[in-house]
PDB file of C-alpha atoms in Angstrom:
ATOM      1  CA  MET V   8       1.415  -8.691  -4.618  1.00 68.00           C
ATOM      2  CA  ILE V   9       2.528  -6.324  -1.858  1.00 80.00           C
ATOM      3  CA  SER V  10       6.182  -5.361  -2.275  1.00 84.00           C
ATOM      4  CA  ARG V  11       9.029  -5.994   0.175  1.00 91.00           C
ATOM      5  CA  ARG V  12       9.618  -2.242   0.201  1.00 90.00           C
ATOM      6  CA  ASN V  13       6.143  -1.717   1.585  1.00 89.00           C
ATOM      7  CA  ILE V  14       6.750  -4.476   4.129  1.00 94.00           C
ATOM      8  CA  ARG V  15       9.935  -2.723   5.275  1.00 95.00           C
ATOM      9  CA  VAL V  16       8.036   0.544   5.679  1.00 93.00           C
ATOM     10  CA  LYS V  17       5.447  -1.162   7.892  1.00 94.00           C
ATOM     11  CA  VAL V  18       8.184  -2.737  10.016  1.00 96.00           C
ATOM     12  CA  MET V  19       9.953   0.630  10.316  1.00 96.00           C
ATOM     13  CA  GLN V  20       6.724   2.321  11.408  1.00 93.00           C
ATOM     14  CA  THR V  21       6.083  -0.406  13.969  1.00 95.00           C
ATOM     15  CA  LEU V  22       9.597  -0.111  15.400  1.00 95.00           C
ATOM     16  CA  TYR V  23       9.239   3.672  15.595  1.00 93.00           C
ATOM     17  CA  ALA V  24       5.918   3.294  17.436  1.00 91.00           C
ATOM     18  CA  MET V  25       7.524   0.826  19.839  1.00 91.00           C
ATOM     19  CA  ASP V  26      10.357   3.276  20.559  1.00 88.00           C
ATOM     20  CA  THR V  27       7.880   6.011  21.482  1.00 87.00           C
ATOM     21  CA  MET V  28       5.839   3.840  23.847  1.00 81.00           C
ATOM     22  CA  GLU V  29       6.388   3.870  27.595  1.00 75.00           C
ATOM     23  CA  GLN V  30       8.043   0.640  28.676  1.00 71.00           C
ATOM     24  CA  GLY V  31       5.271  -0.186  31.103  1.00 72.00           C
ATOM     25  CA  THR V  32       2.709  -0.210  28.295  1.00 74.00           C
ATOM     26  CA  VAL V  33       4.602  -2.700  26.127  1.00 75.00           C
ATOM     27  CA  LYS V  34       3.240  -6.210  26.600  1.00 83.00           C
ATOM     28  CA  PRO V  35       4.179  -9.514  24.953  1.00 83.00           C
ATOM     29  CA  GLY V  36       2.743  -9.496  21.464  1.00 89.00           C
ATOM     30  CA  THR V  37       2.437  -5.703  21.252  1.00 92.00           C
ATOM     31  CA  ALA V  38       4.930  -5.441  18.390  1.00 94.00           C
ATOM     32  CA  THR V  39       3.316  -8.079  16.169  1.00 95.00           C
ATOM     33  CA  SER V  40      -0.125  -6.688  16.961  1.00 94.00           C
ATOM     34  CA  LEU V  41       0.940  -3.217  15.803  1.00 93.00           C
ATOM     35  CA  LEU V  42       2.525  -4.675  12.671  1.00 95.00           C
ATOM     36  CA  ASN V  43      -0.627  -6.620  11.830  1.00 94.00           C
ATOM     37  CA  GLU V  44      -2.674  -3.434  12.132  1.00 92.00           C
ATOM     38  CA  LYS V  45      -0.408  -1.656   9.661  1.00 92.00           C
ATOM     39  CA  LEU V  46      -0.432  -4.555   7.212  1.00 92.00           C
ATOM     40  CA  ASP V  47      -4.207  -4.797   7.522  1.00 92.00           C
ATOM     41  CA  GLN V  48      -4.519  -1.159   6.541  1.00 92.00           C
ATOM     42  CA  THR V  49      -2.780  -1.882   3.236  1.00 92.00           C
ATOM     43  CA  SER V  50      -5.438  -4.492   2.489  1.00 93.00           C
ATOM     44  CA  GLN V  51      -8.148  -2.072   3.624  1.00 96.00           C
ATOM     45  CA  ILE V  52      -6.913   0.630   1.260  1.00 96.00           C
ATOM     46  CA  PHE V  53      -6.814  -1.757  -1.697  1.00 95.00           C
ATOM     47  CA  THR V  54     -10.329  -3.012  -0.970  1.00 96.00           C
ATOM     48  CA  TYR V  55     -11.692   0.508  -0.525  1.00 97.00           C
ATOM     49  CA  LEU V  56     -10.150   1.771  -3.760  1.00 97.00           C
ATOM     50  CA  LEU V  57     -11.879  -0.960  -5.755  1.00 97.00           C
ATOM     51  CA  PHE V  58     -15.088  -0.284  -3.813  1.00 97.00           C
ATOM     52  CA  SER V  59     -14.864   3.381  -4.822  1.00 98.00           C
ATOM     53  CA  VAL V  60     -14.383   2.485  -8.490  1.00 97.00           C
ATOM     54  CA  ALA V  61     -17.458   0.237  -8.304  1.00 97.00           C
ATOM     55  CA  ARG V  62     -19.532   2.889  -6.538  1.00 97.00           C
ATOM     56  CA  ILE V  63     -18.763   5.473  -9.225  1.00 97.00           C
ATOM     57  CA  ALA V  64     -19.890   2.996 -11.876  1.00 97.00           C
ATOM     58  CA  GLN V  65     -23.009   2.089  -9.896  1.00 96.00           C
ATOM     59  CA  TYR V  66     -23.927   5.754  -9.481  1.00 96.00           C
ATOM     60  CA  ALA V  67     -25.290   5.665 -13.033  1.00 96.00           C
ATOM     61  CA  GLU V  68     -28.346   3.872 -11.636  1.00 95.00           C
ATOM     62  CA  THR V  69     -28.720   6.401  -8.814  1.00 94.00           C
ATOM     63  CA  ASP V  70     -28.432   9.236 -11.326  1.00 91.00           C
ATOM     64  CA  ALA V  71     -31.107   7.659 -13.514  1.00 93.00           C
ATOM     65  CA  GLN V  72     -33.482   7.258 -10.559  1.00 91.00           C
ATOM     66  CA  VAL V  73     -32.948  10.819  -9.274  1.00 91.00           C
ATOM     67  CA  ARG V  74     -33.472  12.399 -12.666  1.00 89.00           C
ATOM     68  CA  ALA V  75     -36.494  10.271 -13.500  1.00 90.00           C
ATOM     69  CA  SER V  76     -38.140  11.234 -10.193  1.00 91.00           C
ATOM     70  CA  LYS V  77     -38.121  14.948 -11.003  1.00 90.00           C
ATOM     71  CA  HIS V  78     -41.507  16.647 -11.037  1.00 89.00           C
ATOM     72  CA  LEU V  79     -41.128  17.361 -14.745  1.00 90.00           C
ATOM     73  CA  PRO V  80     -38.309  15.155 -16.061  1.00 87.00           C
ATOM     74  CA  SER V  81     -36.967  15.979 -19.496  1.00 89.00           C
ATOM     75  CA  ALA V  82     -36.405  13.455 -22.261  1.00 88.00           C
ATOM     76  CA  GLU V  83     -32.718  13.514 -21.322  1.00 87.00           C
ATOM     77  CA  ASP V  84     -33.591  12.806 -17.678  1.00 78.00           C
ATOM     78  CA  LEU V  85     -35.561   9.759 -18.754  1.00 89.00           C
ATOM     79  CA  ALA V  86     -32.793   8.433 -20.994  1.00 84.00           C
ATOM     80  CA  VAL V  87     -29.812   8.161 -18.642  1.00 88.00           C
ATOM     81  CA  ASN V  88     -27.577   5.327 -19.836  1.00 92.00           C
ATOM     82  CA  THR V  89     -26.837   2.878 -17.001  1.00 94.00           C
ATOM     83  CA  LYS V  90     -24.628   0.500 -18.985  1.00 95.00           C
ATOM     84  CA  ILE V  91     -21.575   1.081 -16.795  1.00 96.00           C
ATOM     85  CA  ALA V  92     -23.424  -0.029 -13.655  1.00 95.00           C
ATOM     86  CA  GLY V  93     -23.434  -3.526 -15.130  1.00 94.00           C
ATOM     87  CA  ASN V  94     -19.776  -3.482 -16.127  1.00 94.00           C
ATOM     88  CA  ASP V  95     -18.212  -6.965 -16.025  1.00 92.00           C
ATOM     89  CA  PHE V  96     -15.373  -5.900 -13.723  1.00 92.00           C
ATOM     90  CA  VAL V  97     -17.789  -4.202 -11.319  1.00 93.00           C
ATOM     91  CA  PHE V  98     -19.810  -7.408 -11.074  1.00 91.00           C
ATOM     92  CA  GLN V  99     -16.647  -9.457 -10.573  1.00 91.00           C
ATOM     93  CA  VAL V 100     -15.434  -7.246  -7.714  1.00 93.00           C
ATOM     94  CA  LEU V 101     -18.770  -6.915  -5.947  1.00 93.00           C
ATOM     95  CA  GLY V 102     -19.486 -10.608  -6.356  1.00 93.00           C
ATOM     96  CA  ASP V 103     -16.233 -11.700  -4.740  1.00 93.00           C
ATOM     97  CA  LYS V 104     -16.958 -13.189  -1.294  1.00 95.00           C
ATOM     98  CA  GLY V 105     -13.568 -12.184   0.077  1.00 95.00           C
ATOM     99  CA  PHE V 106     -14.137  -8.604  -1.065  1.00 96.00           C
ATOM    100  CA  GLN V 107     -17.487  -8.522   0.722  1.00 96.00           C
ATOM    101  CA  VAL V 108     -15.950  -9.999   3.883  1.00 96.00           C
ATOM    102  CA  ASN V 109     -13.341  -7.218   3.872  1.00 96.00           C
ATOM    103  CA  LEU V 110     -15.984  -4.527   3.413  1.00 97.00           C
ATOM    104  CA  ASP V 111     -18.010  -5.895   6.302  1.00 96.00           C
ATOM    105  CA  SER V 112     -15.235  -6.809   8.750  1.00 95.00           C
ATOM    106  CA  TRP V 113     -13.490  -3.446   8.385  1.00 96.00           C
ATOM    107  CA  LYS V 114     -16.757  -1.470   8.025  1.00 97.00           C
ATOM    108  CA  LEU V 115     -15.403   0.221   4.895  1.00 97.00           C
ATOM    109  CA  ARG V 116     -18.816   1.151   3.500  1.00 97.00           C
ATOM    110  CA  ARG V 117     -19.219   3.797   6.173  1.00 97.00           C
ATOM    111  CA  LEU V 118     -16.230   5.684   4.754  1.00 97.00           C
ATOM    112  CA  GLU V 119     -18.032   6.397   1.496  1.00 97.00           C
ATOM    113  CA  ASP V 120     -18.588  10.088   0.708  1.00 97.00           C
ATOM    114  CA  GLN V 121     -21.678   9.991  -1.492  1.00 96.00           C
ATOM    115  CA  GLU V 122     -21.378  13.608  -2.565  1.00 97.00           C
ATOM    116  CA  LEU V 123     -17.800  13.006  -3.684  1.00 98.00           C
ATOM    117  CA  ILE V 124     -18.881   9.886  -5.593  1.00 98.00           C
ATOM    118  CA  ARG V 125     -21.572  11.955  -7.344  1.00 97.00           C
ATOM    119  CA  LYS V 126     -19.061  14.602  -8.393  1.00 98.00           C
ATOM    120  CA  LEU V 127     -16.581  12.014  -9.665  1.00 98.00           C
ATOM    121  CA  TYR V 128     -19.347  10.251 -11.599  1.00 97.00           C
ATOM    122  CA  ASN V 129     -20.377  13.541 -13.217  1.00 97.00           C
ATOM    123  CA  GLN V 130     -16.754  14.103 -14.196  1.00 97.00           C
ATOM    124  CA  LEU V 131     -16.691  10.648 -15.778  1.00 97.00           C
ATOM    125  CA  VAL V 132     -19.919  11.303 -17.714  1.00 96.00           C
ATOM    126  CA  GLU V 133     -18.372  14.374 -19.354  1.00 96.00           C
ATOM    127  CA  SER V 134     -15.373  12.451 -20.696  1.00 97.00           C
ATOM    128  CA  ASP V 135     -15.107  11.398 -24.327  1.00 97.00           C
ATOM    129  CA  ILE V 136     -14.110   7.844 -23.412  1.00 96.00           C
ATOM    130  CA  TYR V 137     -17.302   7.420 -21.386  1.00 96.00           C
ATOM    131  CA  LYS V 138     -19.469   8.785 -24.194  1.00 95.00           C
ATOM    132  CA  ALA V 139     -17.834   6.353 -26.611  1.00 96.00           C
ATOM    133  CA  TYR V 140     -18.338   3.502 -24.127  1.00 95.00           C
ATOM    134  CA  ILE V 141     -22.094   3.982 -23.712  1.00 95.00           C
ATOM    135  CA  ALA V 142     -22.538   4.595 -27.433  1.00 94.00           C
ATOM    136  CA  GLU V 143     -21.421   1.063 -28.291  1.00 92.00           C
ATOM    137  CA  PRO V 144     -24.056  -1.679 -28.071  1.00 89.00           C
ATOM    138  CA  GLY V 145     -23.140  -4.858 -26.235  1.00 89.00           C
ATOM    139  CA  ARG V 146     -20.156  -5.457 -24.012  1.00 92.00           C
ATOM    140  CA  ASP V 147     -16.637  -5.834 -25.351  1.00 92.00           C
ATOM    141  CA  LYS V 148     -14.299  -7.284 -22.710  1.00 91.00           C
ATOM    142  CA  ALA V 149     -11.437  -4.947 -23.616  1.00 93.00           C
ATOM    143  CA  LYS V 150     -13.712  -1.881 -23.457  1.00 94.00           C
ATOM    144  CA  GLU V 151     -15.167  -3.034 -20.137  1.00 94.00           C
ATOM    145  CA  LYS V 152     -11.677  -3.127 -18.692  1.00 94.00           C
ATOM    146  CA  GLN V 153     -10.629   0.136 -20.352  1.00 96.00           C
ATOM    147  CA  ILE V 154     -13.434   2.217 -18.834  1.00 97.00           C
ATOM    148  CA  ILE V 155     -12.854   0.846 -15.327  1.00 96.00           C
ATOM    149  CA  GLU V 156      -9.112   1.538 -15.616  1.00 96.00           C
ATOM    150  CA  TYR V 157     -10.011   5.053 -16.765  1.00 97.00           C
ATOM    151  CA  ILE V 158     -12.122   5.610 -13.657  1.00 98.00           C
ATOM    152  CA  TYR V 159      -9.198   4.679 -11.446  1.00 97.00           C
ATOM    153  CA  LYS V 160      -6.300   6.305 -13.311  1.00 96.00           C
ATOM    154  CA  GLU V 161      -7.952   9.437 -14.683  1.00 97.00           C
ATOM    155  CA  ILE V 162     -10.763  10.135 -12.210  1.00 97.00           C
ATOM    156  CA  LEU V 163      -9.707   8.837  -8.793  1.00 97.00           C
ATOM    157  CA  GLU V 164      -5.928   9.191  -8.974  1.00 95.00           C
ATOM    158  CA  LYS V 165      -6.119  12.722 -10.390  1.00 96.00           C
ATOM    159  CA  SER V 166      -8.778  13.985  -8.013  1.00 97.00           C
ATOM    160  CA  GLU V 167      -7.371  16.145  -5.216  1.00 97.00           C
ATOM    161  CA  ALA V 168     -10.658  15.765  -3.352  1.00 98.00           C
ATOM    162  CA  PHE V 169     -10.475  11.974  -3.465  1.00 98.00           C
ATOM    163  CA  ARG V 170      -6.818  11.955  -2.451  1.00 96.00           C
ATOM    164  CA  GLN V 171      -7.712  14.138   0.526  1.00 97.00           C
ATOM    165  CA  HIS V 172     -10.565  11.761   1.342  1.00 98.00           C
ATOM    166  CA  MET V 173      -8.103   8.844   1.372  1.00 97.00           C
ATOM    167  CA  GLU V 174      -5.646  10.775   3.531  1.00 96.00           C
ATOM    168  CA  ASP V 175      -8.414  11.596   6.002  1.00 97.00           C
ATOM    169  CA  SER V 176      -9.641   7.989   6.066  1.00 97.00           C
ATOM    170  CA  PHE V 177      -6.335   6.089   6.235  1.00 95.00           C
ATOM    171  CA  ILE V 178      -3.479   7.395   8.361  1.00 89.00           C
ATOM    172  CA  HIS V 179      -0.748   5.778   6.241  1.00 85.00           C
ATOM    173  CA  TRP V 180      -2.340   6.393   2.824  1.00 92.00           C
ATOM    174  CA  GLY V 181       0.766   8.264   1.641  1.00 88.00           C
ATOM    175  CA  ASP V 182       2.979   5.229   2.263  1.00 86.00           C
ATOM    176  CA  ASP V 183       0.766   2.925   0.195  1.00 89.00           C
ATOM    177  CA  GLU V 184      -0.387   5.277  -2.562  1.00 90.00           C
ATOM    178  CA  GLU V 185       2.369   4.532  -5.078  1.00 86.00           C
ATOM    179  CA  MET V 186       2.119   0.783  -4.564  1.00 87.00           C
ATOM    180  CA  MET V 187      -1.669   0.881  -4.982  1.00 92.00           C
ATOM    181  CA  THR V 188      -1.307   2.072  -8.564  1.00 90.00           C
ATOM    182  CA  ILE V 189       0.621  -1.118  -9.329  1.00 88.00           C
ATOM    183  CA  LEU V 190      -1.632  -3.353  -7.242  1.00 90.00           C
ATOM    184  CA  VAL V 191      -4.889  -2.067  -8.737  1.00 92.00           C
ATOM    185  CA  GLY V 192      -3.391  -2.291 -12.242  1.00 90.00           C
ATOM    186  CA  ASN V 193      -2.435  -5.912 -11.577  1.00 89.00           C
ATOM    187  CA  PHE V 194      -5.947  -6.633 -10.405  1.00 91.00           C
ATOM    188  CA  PHE V 195      -7.522  -5.262 -13.568  1.00 90.00           C
ATOM    189  CA  SER V 196      -5.145  -7.401 -15.624  1.00 89.00           C
ATOM    190  CA  LYS V 197      -5.753 -10.664 -13.753  1.00 87.00           C
ATOM    191  CA  PRO V 198      -8.597 -10.314 -11.226  1.00 87.00           C
ATOM    192  CA  GLN V 199      -8.999 -14.071 -10.956  1.00 84.00           C
ATOM    193  CA  LEU V 200      -5.583 -14.373  -9.296  1.00 83.00           C
ATOM    194  CA  PHE V 201      -6.470 -12.142  -6.337  1.00 88.00           C
ATOM    195  CA  ASN V 202      -7.494 -13.465  -2.953  1.00 90.00           C
ATOM    196  CA  PHE V 203      -8.917 -10.542  -1.004  1.00 92.00           C
ATOM    197  CA  LEU V 204      -8.571 -12.453   2.243  1.00 89.00           C
ATOM    198  CA  GLN V 205      -4.832 -12.957   1.687  1.00 88.00           C
ATOM    199  CA  LEU V 206      -3.439  -9.989  -0.212  1.00 86.00           C
ATOM    200  CA  ILE V 207      -0.122 -10.456   1.574  1.00 88.00           C
ATOM    201  CA  SER V 208       1.496 -13.790   0.775  1.00 88.00           C
ATOM    202  CA  ARG V 209       2.471 -16.094   3.633  1.00 91.00           C
ATOM    203  CA  GLU V 210       6.112 -15.703   2.626  1.00 93.00           C
ATOM    204  CA  LYS V 211       6.015 -11.916   2.924  1.00 92.00           C
ATOM    205  CA  LEU V 212       3.974 -12.033   6.104  1.00 94.00           C
ATOM    206  CA  GLU V 213       6.588 -14.311   7.651  1.00 95.00           C
ATOM    207  CA  TYR V 214       9.340 -11.999   6.404  1.00 96.00           C
ATOM    208  CA  ALA V 215       7.627  -8.979   7.984  1.00 97.00           C
ATOM    209  CA  LYS V 216       7.221 -10.630  11.386  1.00 97.00           C
ATOM    210  CA  GLU V 217      10.680 -12.178  11.333  1.00 97.00           C
ATOM    211  CA  LEU V 218      12.315  -8.852  10.448  1.00 98.00           C
ATOM    212  CA  LEU V 219      10.408  -7.031  13.190  1.00 97.00           C
ATOM    213  CA  LEU V 220      11.177  -9.568  15.901  1.00 97.00           C
ATOM    214  CA  THR V 221      14.798  -9.970  14.822  1.00 97.00           C
ATOM    215  CA  VAL V 222      15.450  -6.221  15.033  1.00 97.00           C
ATOM    216  CA  LEU V 223      13.901  -6.117  18.506  1.00 95.00           C
ATOM    217  CA  ASP V 224      15.781  -9.215  19.681  1.00 96.00           C
ATOM    218  CA  LYS V 225      19.168  -8.211  18.232  1.00 97.00           C
ATOM    219  CA  LYS V 226      18.959  -4.500  19.018  1.00 95.00           C
ATOM    220  CA  GLU V 227      21.810  -4.494  21.525  1.00 96.00           C
ATOM    221  CA  TYR V 228      24.120  -6.368  19.154  1.00 97.00           C
ATOM    222  CA  THR V 229      23.274  -4.276  16.083  1.00 97.00           C
ATOM    223  CA  LEU V 230      23.894  -1.073  18.033  1.00 94.00           C
ATOM    224  CA  GLU V 231      27.319  -2.440  19.035  1.00 95.00           C
ATOM    225  CA  LEU V 232      28.094  -2.684  15.321  1.00 96.00           C
ATOM    226  CA  ILE V 233      26.598   0.679  14.366  1.00 94.00           C
ATOM    227  CA  LYS V 234      27.820   3.040  17.083  1.00 90.00           C
ATOM    228  CA  PRO V 235      31.591   2.670  16.408  1.00 91.00           C
ATOM    229  CA  LYS V 236      30.936   3.707  12.791  1.00 91.00           C
ATOM    230  CA  LEU V 237      29.299   6.955  13.778  1.00 89.00           C
ATOM    231  CA  GLN V 238      32.691   8.509  14.613  1.00 79.00           C
ATOM    232  CA  ASN V 239      32.026  12.212  15.227  1.00 73.00           C
ATOM    233  CA  TRP V 240      28.277  11.769  15.057  1.00 73.00           C
ATOM    234  CA  ASP V 241      26.380  12.025  18.318  1.00 67.00           C
ATOM    235  CA  PRO V 242      24.044   8.987  18.357  1.00 63.00           C
ATOM    236  CA  GLU V 243      21.496  11.012  20.327  1.00 67.00           C
ATOM    237  CA  ARG V 244      21.302  13.611  17.543  1.00 71.00           C
ATOM    238  CA  ILE V 245      21.002  11.185  14.646  1.00 83.00           C
ATOM    239  CA  ALA V 246      17.497  10.932  13.217  1.00 88.00           C
ATOM    240  CA  ALA V 247      15.584   8.128  14.924  1.00 91.00           C
ATOM    241  CA  VAL V 248      14.415   6.803  11.556  1.00 94.00           C
ATOM    242  CA  ASP V 249      18.030   6.563  10.341  1.00 95.00           C
ATOM    243  CA  MET V 250      18.972   4.453  13.348  1.00 94.00           C
ATOM    244  CA  LEU V 251      16.012   2.129  12.847  1.00 96.00           C
ATOM    245  CA  LEU V 252      16.764   1.695   9.151  1.00 97.00           C
ATOM    246  CA  MET V 253      20.401   0.868   9.908  1.00 97.00           C
ATOM    247  CA  GLU V 254      19.360  -1.668  12.548  1.00 97.00           C
ATOM    248  CA  MET V 255      17.010  -3.273  10.023  1.00 98.00           C
ATOM    249  CA  GLY V 256      19.729  -3.285   7.377  1.00 98.00           C
ATOM    250  CA  VAL V 257      22.286  -4.942   9.664  1.00 98.00           C
ATOM    251  CA  CYS V 258      19.745  -7.608  10.615  1.00 98.00           C
ATOM    252  CA  GLU V 259      19.103  -8.348   6.949  1.00 97.00           C
ATOM    253  CA  PHE V 260      22.863  -8.691   6.388  1.00 97.00           C
ATOM    254  CA  LEU V 261      23.197 -11.224   9.184  1.00 97.00           C
ATOM    255  CA  TYR V 262      19.926 -13.099   9.523  1.00 97.00           C
ATOM    256  CA  PHE V 263      18.208 -13.106   6.118  1.00 96.00           C
ATOM    257  CA  PRO V 264      20.363 -15.337   3.919  1.00 95.00           C
ATOM    258  CA  THR V 265      18.187 -15.102   0.783  1.00 94.00           C
ATOM    259  CA  ILE V 266      18.312 -11.289   0.533  1.00 96.00           C
ATOM    260  CA  PRO V 267      21.455 -10.070  -1.293  1.00 95.00           C
ATOM    261  CA  THR V 268      23.440  -7.437   0.596  1.00 96.00           C
ATOM    262  CA  LYS V 269      23.307  -5.076  -2.398  1.00 96.00           C
ATOM    263  CA  VAL V 270      19.516  -5.230  -2.392  1.00 96.00           C
ATOM    264  CA  THR V 271      19.442  -4.501   1.338  1.00 97.00           C
ATOM    265  CA  ILE V 272      21.688  -1.436   1.048  1.00 97.00           C
ATOM    266  CA  ASN V 273      19.803  -0.015  -1.945  1.00 97.00           C
ATOM    267  CA  GLU V 274      16.430  -0.519  -0.267  1.00 96.00           C
ATOM    268  CA  TYR V 275      17.435   1.237   2.943  1.00 97.00           C
ATOM    269  CA  ILE V 276      19.079   4.109   1.087  1.00 96.00           C
ATOM    270  CA  ASP V 277      15.782   4.699  -0.725  1.00 95.00           C
ATOM    271  CA  LEU V 278      13.768   4.476   2.485  1.00 95.00           C
ATOM    272  CA  ALA V 279      16.108   6.920   4.241  1.00 95.00           C
ATOM    273  CA  LYS V 280      15.684   9.409   1.392  1.00 94.00           C
ATOM    274  CA  ALA V 281      11.910   9.016   1.462  1.00 91.00           C
ATOM    275  CA  TYR V 282      11.277   9.016   5.217  1.00 92.00           C
ATOM    276  CA  SER V 283      14.121  10.918   6.859  1.00 91.00           C
ATOM    277  CA  THR V 284      16.341  13.940   6.143  1.00 88.00           C
ATOM    278  CA  PRO V 285      17.798  15.014   2.764  1.00 87.00           C
ATOM    279  CA  GLN V 286      21.241  13.754   3.865  1.00 88.00           C
ATOM    280  CA  SER V 287      19.984  10.468   5.281  1.00 92.00           C
ATOM    281  CA  GLY V 288      20.391   8.413   2.132  1.00 93.00           C
ATOM    282  CA  GLN V 289      24.101   9.125   1.887  1.00 93.00           C
ATOM    283  CA  PHE V 290      24.546   8.750   5.644  1.00 93.00           C
ATOM    284  CA  VAL V 291      22.792   5.359   5.856  1.00 95.00           C
ATOM    285  CA  ASN V 292      24.674   4.185   2.768  1.00 95.00           C
ATOM    286  CA  GLY V 293      28.051   5.032   4.298  1.00 94.00           C
ATOM    287  CA  ILE V 294      27.368   3.388   7.658  1.00 94.00           C
ATOM    288  CA  LEU V 295      25.864   0.195   6.234  1.00 96.00           C
ATOM    289  CA  ASP V 296      28.632  -0.132   3.677  1.00 96.00           C
ATOM    290  CA  ASN V 297      31.313   0.154   6.367  1.00 95.00           C
ATOM    291  CA  ILE V 298      29.588  -2.372   8.609  1.00 97.00           C
ATOM    292  CA  LEU V 299      29.169  -4.775   5.702  1.00 97.00           C
ATOM    293  CA  LYS V 300      32.891  -4.649   4.908  1.00 96.00           C
ATOM    294  CA  ASP V 301      33.725  -5.603   8.496  1.00 96.00           C
ATOM    295  CA  LEU V 302      31.173  -8.415   8.540  1.00 96.00           C
ATOM    296  CA  VAL V 303      32.476  -9.817   5.263  1.00 96.00           C
ATOM    297  CA  GLN V 304      36.061  -9.659   6.540  1.00 95.00           C
ATOM    298  CA  GLU V 305      35.000 -11.555   9.660  1.00 94.00           C
ATOM    299  CA  ASN V 306      33.167 -14.104   7.476  1.00 94.00           C
ATOM    300  CA  LEU V 307      29.861 -13.370   9.199  1.00 94.00           C
ATOM    301  CA  ILE V 308      27.830 -12.905   6.002  1.00 93.00           C
ATOM    302  CA  GLN V 309      26.307 -16.145   4.774  1.00 90.00           C
ATOM    303  CA  LYS V 310      24.048 -15.710   1.787  1.00 87.00           C
ATOM    304  CA  THR V 311      22.289 -18.416  -0.200  1.00 83.00           C
ATOM    305  CA  ASP V 312      20.801 -18.373  -3.691  1.00 68.00           C
ATOM    306  CA  ARG V 313      17.045 -18.544  -3.225  1.00 54.00           C
ATOM    307  CA  ASN V 314      16.613 -20.046  -6.700  1.00 50.00           C
ATOM    308  CA  LYS V 315      18.825 -23.011  -5.789  1.00 42.00           C
ATOM    309  CA  LYS V 316      17.045 -23.916  -2.591  1.00 38.00           C
TER     310      LYS V 316
END
């Protein structure tokens, strides 16, 4: 469910954090502990996004209660439609035990901005799709899904206030934002396939930890391969992120037999463009390509077809 690209970003961030730490503060297990924290935040963000969708839907009941409790409620105040609060997808999310465990263990409820939820709910109420939804009697499964998807795609994703709320609440929100659109969409399509307590598969979790520990363990060797290719470049003036991405790329060449070299190069070019300087993509591409040619010539690249294992 969580992409390898996102895993690579978390490993890169962990390596960067390790590089900035004083040596005396680094203890055995520090690296994997930092990585786990970053991977956990991805699961936290996913859980909180679905929680926010549910809370907007549930606000219909709060709205009905507030308006009915007015000193002189109007007929409109007494006729607030609360259909969406009982939406099938809302019940499925809130009734999931793993979802509730995540909310409690990470204390995500305390992040809720009730005033923001109220404003987003009011925005939803004004939409034509919402008016059509509450106008229909009964519950059509397709319409139940459609209105919840609308809340996420058209209300949450397009709200600058909510995006700022996410940025304030989760330090690496920007790294996960794009992937969350895919992840949440997948959930709405097949919610029964999601395990909130294991949003990262064991395979990808093992890949993340193995990549992190391999880069740390093989750092001296990978630098021996990288530095001669820098030619007129001063290694001390090269962006730290570029160096980390090249170290990760070289480790994937040598120690991850199921990942094709072309995939590795393309992935690290994209990451360099996204997280480093405007020239970094071309720079990382050139260095990794040159190293790969040498490794192939020395018969040091051993790749296997994952599908044939």
